PDB file of C-alpha atoms in Angstrom:
ATOM      1  CA  MET A  15     -38.963 -89.221 174.288  1.00  0.00           C
ATOM      2  CA  LYS A  16     -35.822 -90.539 175.902  1.00  0.00           C
ATOM      3  CA  LYS A  17     -37.325 -93.867 176.998  1.00  0.00           C
ATOM      4  CA  GLY A  18     -39.151 -94.383 173.721  1.00  0.00           C
ATOM      5  CA  SER A  19     -36.020 -93.760 171.657  1.00  0.00           C
ATOM      6  CA  LEU A  20     -33.949 -96.143 173.764  1.00  0.00           C
ATOM      7  CA  LEU A  21     -36.622 -98.841 173.521  1.00  0.00           C
ATOM      8  CA  THR A  22     -36.732 -98.490 169.733  1.00  0.00           C
ATOM      9  CA  ALA A  23     -32.932 -98.751 169.562  1.00  0.00           C
ATOM     10  CA  LEU A  24     -32.922-101.894 171.701  1.00  0.00           C
ATOM     11  CA  ILE A  25     -35.615-103.542 169.575  1.00  0.00           C
ATOM     12  CA  LEU A  26     -33.641-102.726 166.424  1.00  0.00           C
ATOM     13  CA  LEU A  27     -30.470-104.213 167.876  1.00  0.00           C
ATOM     14  CA  LEU A  28     -32.270-107.385 168.926  1.00  0.00           C
ATOM     15  CA  ALA A  29     -33.645-107.743 165.389  1.00  0.00           C
ATOM     16  CA  ILE A  30     -30.146-107.295 163.956  1.00  0.00           C
ATOM     17  CA  ALA A  31     -28.730-109.848 166.387  1.00  0.00           C
ATOM     18  CA  ALA A  32     -31.398-112.410 165.477  1.00  0.00           C
ATOM     19  CA  TRP A  33     -30.836-111.935 161.749  1.00  0.00           C
ATOM     20  CA  ALA A  34     -27.060-111.586 161.477  1.00  0.00           C
ATOM     21  CA  GLN A  35     -25.748-113.514 164.524  1.00  0.00           C
ATOM     22  CA  PRO A  36     -23.056-110.841 164.955  1.00  0.00           C
ATOM     23  CA  THR A  37     -19.976-110.671 167.112  1.00  0.00           C
ATOM     24  CA  VAL A  38     -20.605-108.674 170.294  1.00  0.00           C
ATOM     25  CA  THR A  39     -17.993-106.357 171.817  1.00  0.00           C
ATOM     26  CA  LEU A  40     -18.243-104.451 175.098  1.00  0.00           C
ATOM     27  CA  LEU A  41     -17.075-100.846 174.602  1.00  0.00           C
ATOM     28  CA  THR A  42     -15.808 -98.385 177.195  1.00  0.00           C
ATOM     29  CA  PHE A  43     -15.139 -94.672 176.662  1.00  0.00           C
ATOM     30  CA  GLU A  44     -12.688 -92.420 178.478  1.00  0.00           C
ATOM     31  CA  SER A  45     -12.275 -89.002 176.875  1.00  0.00           C
ATOM     32  CA  TYR A  46     -11.302 -85.397 177.533  1.00  0.00           C
ATOM     33  CA  THR A  47     -13.950 -82.951 176.288  1.00  0.00           C
ATOM     34  CA  PHE A  48     -12.926 -79.420 175.368  1.00  0.00           C
ATOM     35  CA  SER A  49     -14.895 -76.336 176.413  1.00  0.00           C
ATOM     36  CA  ASP A  50     -17.518 -74.876 174.087  1.00  0.00           C
ATOM     37  CA  LYS A  51     -19.040 -71.391 173.947  1.00  0.00           C
ATOM     38  CA  PHE A  52     -22.538 -70.723 172.671  1.00  0.00           C
ATOM     39  CA  ASP A  53     -24.592 -67.621 171.900  1.00  0.00           C
ATOM     40  CA  THR A  54     -28.305 -66.943 172.159  1.00  0.00           C
ATOM     41  CA  GLU A  55     -30.478 -63.946 171.439  1.00  0.00           C
ATOM     42  CA  TYR A  56     -30.404 -63.049 175.136  1.00  0.00           C
ATOM     43  CA  GLY A  57     -26.802 -63.744 176.098  1.00  0.00           C
ATOM     44  CA  THR A  58     -23.811 -66.046 175.918  1.00  0.00           C
ATOM     45  CA  GLY A  59     -22.648 -69.092 177.803  1.00  0.00           C
ATOM     46  CA  LYS A  60     -19.839 -71.580 178.068  1.00  0.00           C
ATOM     47  CA  ILE A  61     -19.695 -75.287 178.877  1.00  0.00           C
ATOM     48  CA  GLN A  62     -16.292 -75.909 180.448  1.00  0.00           C
ATOM     49  CA  ASP A  63     -13.976 -78.779 179.648  1.00  0.00           C
ATOM     50  CA  GLY A  64     -14.037 -82.022 181.589  1.00  0.00           C
ATOM     51  CA  PHE A  65     -13.758 -85.794 181.659  1.00  0.00           C
ATOM     52  CA  GLN A  66     -16.308 -87.822 179.739  1.00  0.00           C
ATOM     53  CA  TRP A  67     -16.996 -91.507 180.302  1.00  0.00           C
ATOM     54  CA  GLY A  68     -19.291 -94.052 178.733  1.00  0.00           C
ATOM     55  CA  ALA A  69     -19.979 -97.618 177.660  1.00  0.00           C
ATOM     56  CA  GLY A  70     -21.794 -99.514 174.967  1.00  0.00           C
ATOM     57  CA  LEU A  71     -22.145-102.601 172.807  1.00  0.00           C
ATOM     58  CA  GLU A  72     -20.868-103.098 169.280  1.00  0.00           C
ATOM     59  CA  PHE A  73     -22.462-105.711 167.005  1.00  0.00           C
ATOM     60  CA  GLY A  74     -20.141-106.765 164.179  1.00  0.00           C
ATOM     61  CA  LEU A  75     -22.226-107.522 161.089  1.00  0.00           C
ATOM     62  CA  ALA A  76     -19.180-108.208 158.918  1.00  0.00           C
ATOM     63  CA  GLU A  77     -15.410-108.003 159.253  1.00  0.00           C
ATOM     64  CA  THR A  78     -15.393-104.257 158.545  1.00  0.00           C
ATOM     65  CA  VAL A  79     -18.965-103.171 159.402  1.00  0.00           C
ATOM     66  CA  ALA A  80     -20.612-102.868 162.838  1.00  0.00           C
ATOM     67  CA  VAL A  81     -23.619-101.347 164.604  1.00  0.00           C
ATOM     68  CA  GLU A  82     -23.242 -99.788 168.040  1.00  0.00           C
ATOM     69  CA  LEU A  83     -25.440 -98.655 170.924  1.00  0.00           C
ATOM     70  CA  ILE A  84     -23.539 -96.304 173.256  1.00  0.00           C
ATOM     71  CA  TYR A  85     -24.059 -94.095 176.309  1.00  0.00           C
ATOM     72  CA  GLN A  86     -21.759 -91.203 177.234  1.00  0.00           C
ATOM     73  CA  ASN A  87     -21.842 -88.654 180.045  1.00  0.00           C
ATOM     74  CA  ILE A  88     -20.017 -85.514 181.107  1.00  0.00           C
ATOM     75  CA  LYS A  89     -20.626 -83.385 184.210  1.00  0.00           C
ATOM     76  CA  THR A  90     -18.851 -80.061 184.194  1.00  0.00           C
ATOM     77  CA  ASP A  91     -19.051 -76.375 185.119  1.00  0.00           C
ATOM     78  CA  VAL A  92     -21.106 -74.003 183.010  1.00  0.00           C
ATOM     79  CA  TYR A  93     -22.089 -70.348 183.035  1.00  0.00           C
ATOM     80  CA  TYR A  94     -24.705 -68.309 181.227  1.00  0.00           C
ATOM     81  CA  GLN A  95     -24.548 -64.507 180.995  1.00  0.00           C
ATOM     82  CA  GLY A  96     -28.012 -63.160 180.339  1.00  0.00           C
ATOM     83  CA  ILE A  97     -29.184 -59.586 179.873  1.00  0.00           C
ATOM     84  CA  ASP A  98     -29.669 -58.899 183.572  1.00  0.00           C
ATOM     85  CA  ALA A  99     -27.819 -61.649 185.438  1.00  0.00           C
ATOM     86  CA  ARG A 100     -25.153 -64.324 185.272  1.00  0.00           C
ATOM     87  CA  TYR A 101     -25.796 -67.937 186.281  1.00  0.00           C
ATOM     88  CA  ASP A 102     -23.060 -70.391 187.310  1.00  0.00           C
ATOM     89  CA  GLY A 103     -23.267 -74.062 188.201  1.00  0.00           C
ATOM     90  CA  LYS A 104     -22.749 -77.568 186.990  1.00  0.00           C
ATOM     91  CA  VAL A 105     -24.578 -79.476 184.280  1.00  0.00           C
ATOM     92  CA  GLY A 106     -24.576 -83.125 183.311  1.00  0.00           C
ATOM     93  CA  ILE A 107     -24.987 -83.863 179.616  1.00  0.00           C
ATOM     94  CA  ASN A 108     -25.926 -87.401 178.619  1.00  0.00           C
ATOM     95  CA  TYR A 109     -25.957 -89.034 175.195  1.00  0.00           C
ATOM     96  CA  ALA A 110     -27.653 -92.301 174.176  1.00  0.00           C
ATOM     97  CA  LEU A 111     -26.822 -93.037 170.540  1.00  0.00           C
ATOM     98  CA  LEU A 112     -27.292 -95.738 167.925  1.00  0.00           C
ATOM     99  CA  GLY A 113     -25.057 -95.810 164.881  1.00  0.00           C
ATOM    100  CA  GLY A 114     -22.757 -97.565 162.478  1.00  0.00           C
ATOM    101  CA  THR A 115     -18.993 -98.098 162.330  1.00  0.00           C
ATOM    102  CA  LYS A 116     -16.831 -98.780 159.284  1.00  0.00           C
ATOM    103  CA  TYR A 117     -13.328-100.230 159.665  1.00  0.00           C
ATOM    104  CA  ALA A 118     -10.498 -99.925 157.142  1.00  0.00           C
ATOM    105  CA  PRO A 119      -7.761-102.479 157.987  1.00  0.00           C
ATOM    106  CA  VAL A 120      -4.156-101.310 157.715  1.00  0.00           C
ATOM    107  CA  ASN A 121      -2.706-104.701 158.702  1.00  0.00           C
ATOM    108  CA  ASP A 122      -3.662-107.676 160.875  1.00  0.00           C
ATOM    109  CA  LYS A 123      -3.514-105.615 164.093  1.00  0.00           C
ATOM    110  CA  ILE A 124      -4.427-102.038 163.137  1.00  0.00           C
ATOM    111  CA  SER A 125      -7.545-100.622 161.485  1.00  0.00           C
ATOM    112  CA  GLU A 126      -8.669 -97.086 160.866  1.00  0.00           C
ATOM    113  CA  PHE A 127     -12.351 -96.490 161.615  1.00  0.00           C
ATOM    114  CA  GLY A 128     -15.148 -93.960 161.408  1.00  0.00           C
ATOM    115  CA  SER A 129     -18.565 -93.932 163.046  1.00  0.00           C
ATOM    116  CA  PHE A 130     -21.781 -91.951 162.757  1.00  0.00           C
ATOM    117  CA  ASP A 131     -24.434 -92.012 165.495  1.00  0.00           C
ATOM    118  CA  MET A 132     -27.902 -90.592 166.101  1.00  0.00           C
ATOM    119  CA  GLY A 133     -30.030 -90.582 169.229  1.00  0.00           C
ATOM    120  CA  VAL A 134     -30.908 -88.338 172.149  1.00  0.00           C
ATOM    121  CA  ALA A 135     -29.124 -85.976 174.525  1.00  0.00           C
ATOM    122  CA  TRP A 136     -30.508 -84.765 177.837  1.00  0.00           C
ATOM    123  CA  SER A 137     -29.247 -82.368 180.490  1.00  0.00           C
ATOM    124  CA  ASN A 138     -29.178 -82.457 184.296  1.00  0.00           C
ATOM    125  CA  PRO A 139     -28.510 -78.851 185.413  1.00  0.00           C
ATOM    126  CA  ASP A 140     -27.937 -77.632 188.973  1.00  0.00           C
ATOM    127  CA  GLU A 141     -30.733 -75.623 190.603  1.00  0.00           C
ATOM    128  CA  SER A 142     -28.448 -72.581 190.585  1.00  0.00           C
ATOM    129  CA  LEU A 143     -28.776 -72.445 186.794  1.00  0.00           C
ATOM    130  CA  GLN A 144     -32.580 -72.040 187.069  1.00  0.00           C
ATOM    131  CA  SER A 145     -33.108 -74.425 184.186  1.00  0.00           C
ATOM    132  CA  GLU A 146     -35.014 -77.667 183.825  1.00  0.00           C
ATOM    133  CA  SER A 147     -33.738 -80.868 182.253  1.00  0.00           C
ATOM    134  CA  VAL A 148     -34.463 -81.076 178.541  1.00  0.00           C
ATOM    135  CA  THR A 149     -34.142 -83.839 175.940  1.00  0.00           C
ATOM    136  CA  LYS A 150     -33.164 -83.194 172.312  1.00  0.00           C
ATOM    137  CA  PHE A 151     -32.240 -85.113 169.186  1.00  0.00           C
ATOM    138  CA  ALA A 152     -28.455 -85.538 168.927  1.00  0.00           C
ATOM    139  CA  ILE A 153     -25.826 -86.670 166.457  1.00  0.00           C
ATOM    140  CA  GLY A 154     -22.226 -87.729 166.863  1.00  0.00           C
ATOM    141  CA  GLY A 155     -19.259 -89.179 165.046  1.00  0.00           C
ATOM    142  CA  ARG A 156     -15.758 -90.511 165.657  1.00  0.00           C
ATOM    143  CA  LEU A 157     -12.584 -90.969 163.619  1.00  0.00           C
ATOM    144  CA  GLY A 158      -9.754 -93.040 164.952  1.00  0.00           C
ATOM    145  CA  VAL A 159      -7.597 -96.140 165.029  1.00  0.00           C
ATOM    146  CA  ARG A 160      -8.285 -99.570 166.521  1.00  0.00           C
ATOM    147  CA  ILE A 161      -5.383-101.685 167.763  1.00  0.00           C
ATOM    148  CA  MET A 162      -6.004-105.381 168.420  1.00  0.00           C
ATOM    149  CA  ALA A 163      -4.035-106.466 171.492  1.00  0.00           C
ATOM    150  CA  SER A 164      -5.412-109.999 171.175  1.00  0.00           C
ATOM    151  CA  GLU A 165      -8.320-111.809 169.558  1.00  0.00           C
ATOM    152  CA  LYS A 166     -10.690-110.479 172.240  1.00  0.00           C
ATOM    153  CA  VAL A 167      -9.108-107.259 173.574  1.00  0.00           C
ATOM    154  CA  SER A 168      -8.690-104.063 171.563  1.00  0.00           C
ATOM    155  CA  LEU A 169      -7.819-100.416 172.146  1.00  0.00           C
ATOM    156  CA  ARG A 170      -9.298 -97.555 170.139  1.00  0.00           C
ATOM    157  CA  ILE A 171      -7.956 -93.997 170.016  1.00  0.00           C
ATOM    158  CA  HIS A 172     -10.366 -91.435 168.613  1.00  0.00           C
ATOM    159  CA  GLY A 173     -11.489 -87.887 168.121  1.00  0.00           C
ATOM    160  CA  GLN A 174     -15.250 -87.416 168.588  1.00  0.00           C
ATOM    161  CA  LEU A 175     -17.806 -84.694 167.955  1.00  0.00           C
ATOM    162  CA  LEU A 176     -21.170 -84.705 169.763  1.00  0.00           C
ATOM    163  CA  SER A 177     -23.965 -82.213 169.170  1.00  0.00           C
ATOM    164  CA  PRO A 178     -27.491 -81.721 170.526  1.00  0.00           C
ATOM    165  CA  VAL A 179     -29.264 -80.527 167.379  1.00  0.00           C
ATOM    166  CA  GLN A 180     -31.407 -77.367 167.539  1.00  0.00           C
ATOM    167  CA  TRP A 181     -30.899 -77.002 171.271  1.00  0.00           C
ATOM    168  CA  ALA A 182     -33.592 -74.412 171.708  1.00  0.00           C
ATOM    169  CA  GLY A 183     -36.682 -73.591 173.693  1.00  0.00           C
ATOM    170  CA  GLY A 184     -35.035 -72.234 176.815  1.00  0.00           C
ATOM    171  CA  GLY A 185     -34.814 -75.496 178.739  1.00  0.00           C
ATOM    172  CA  PHE A 186     -31.046 -75.807 178.393  1.00  0.00           C
ATOM    173  CA  TYR A 187     -30.290 -72.119 178.532  1.00  0.00           C
ATOM    174  CA  PHE A 188     -29.992 -70.961 182.069  1.00  0.00           C
ATOM    175  CA  GLY A 189     -31.776 -68.437 184.188  1.00  0.00           C
ATOM    176  CA  THR A 190     -34.907 -68.230 182.054  1.00  0.00           C
ATOM    177  CA  GLY A 191     -37.343 -69.643 184.629  1.00  0.00           C
ATOM    178  CA  GLY A 192     -39.971 -67.109 185.555  1.00  0.00           C
ATOM    179  CA  SER A 193     -38.352 -64.235 183.693  1.00  0.00           C
ATOM    180  CA  GLY A 194     -40.694 -64.268 180.736  1.00  0.00           C
ATOM    181  CA  ALA A 195     -37.754 -63.849 178.362  1.00  0.00           C
ATOM    182  CA  GLY A 196     -37.645 -67.405 177.087  1.00  0.00           C
ATOM    183  CA  VAL A 197     -34.547 -68.239 175.128  1.00  0.00           C
ATOM    184  CA  SER A 198     -36.139 -69.816 172.091  1.00  0.00           C
ATOM    185  CA  THR A 199     -33.607 -69.056 169.373  1.00  0.00           C
ATOM    186  CA  GLY A 200     -31.678 -72.068 168.117  1.00  0.00           C
ATOM    187  CA  SER A 201     -28.055 -72.370 169.174  1.00  0.00           C
ATOM    188  CA  THR A 202     -26.356 -75.669 168.468  1.00  0.00           C
ATOM    189  CA  ILE A 203     -23.730 -76.917 170.902  1.00  0.00           C
ATOM    190  CA  TYR A 204     -20.691 -78.798 169.651  1.00  0.00           C
ATOM    191  CA  GLN A 205     -18.692 -80.915 172.098  1.00  0.00           C
ATOM    192  CA  PHE A 206     -15.355 -82.206 170.815  1.00  0.00           C
ATOM    193  CA  ASN A 207     -13.341 -84.793 172.713  1.00  0.00           C
ATOM    194  CA  VAL A 208     -10.231 -86.895 172.282  1.00  0.00           C
ATOM    195  CA  GLY A 209      -9.703 -90.154 174.077  1.00  0.00           C
ATOM    196  CA  GLY A 210      -9.870 -93.869 173.783  1.00  0.00           C
ATOM    197  CA  SER A 211     -11.788 -97.006 174.547  1.00  0.00           C
ATOM    198  CA  LEU A 212     -10.699-100.329 175.974  1.00  0.00           C
ATOM    199  CA  ASN A 213     -12.898-103.032 174.491  1.00  0.00           C
ATOM    200  CA  TYR A 214     -13.568-106.705 175.122  1.00  0.00           C
ATOM    201  CA  ARG A 215     -15.137-109.067 172.614  1.00  0.00           C
ATOM    202  CA  LEU A 216     -17.855-111.076 174.352  1.00  0.00           C
ATOM    203  CA  ARG A 217     -18.447-113.472 171.471  1.00  0.00           C
TER     204      ARG A 217
END
């Protein structure tokens, strides 16, 4: 699922590039992600706060409209308190997203912007969490301000929300391996971060 979705996104971007001859900007992401608690039928858990990084490409289709392909990652501590035991460890959560961005210029240097992305999220949990990696559909969005330092270099400051949709089936919830009490009830995770991106226009 992960590879197929990424391949489809790349093909779509290549088609856009061939049709629109867009500008291309290299994006970087450096953000602080706040902790998030979640509940299931069999217990509760918490993904702790941490640093999130990422990168991507933005294809400008017009002066105020762009398409982006981005990757973001966070690795942080997590715990899950089940009925009979508690599990602690680290988990990596990865996002690969394709979406659109709309800019609203304030003046020649500053623009407000909003983005909406869709794609996949997948986890890389420690063995101590007794959980396998799982891939799910994900959505995300940002609101912020872009400041043009020069014709090619820009800085964006944003707030972002990322969410693996219908994160269910037990694969992400910890300590379910071999217990027979599969955590199958849906519990959506919301990860909110604030940060910025230093960007360089390639063409």
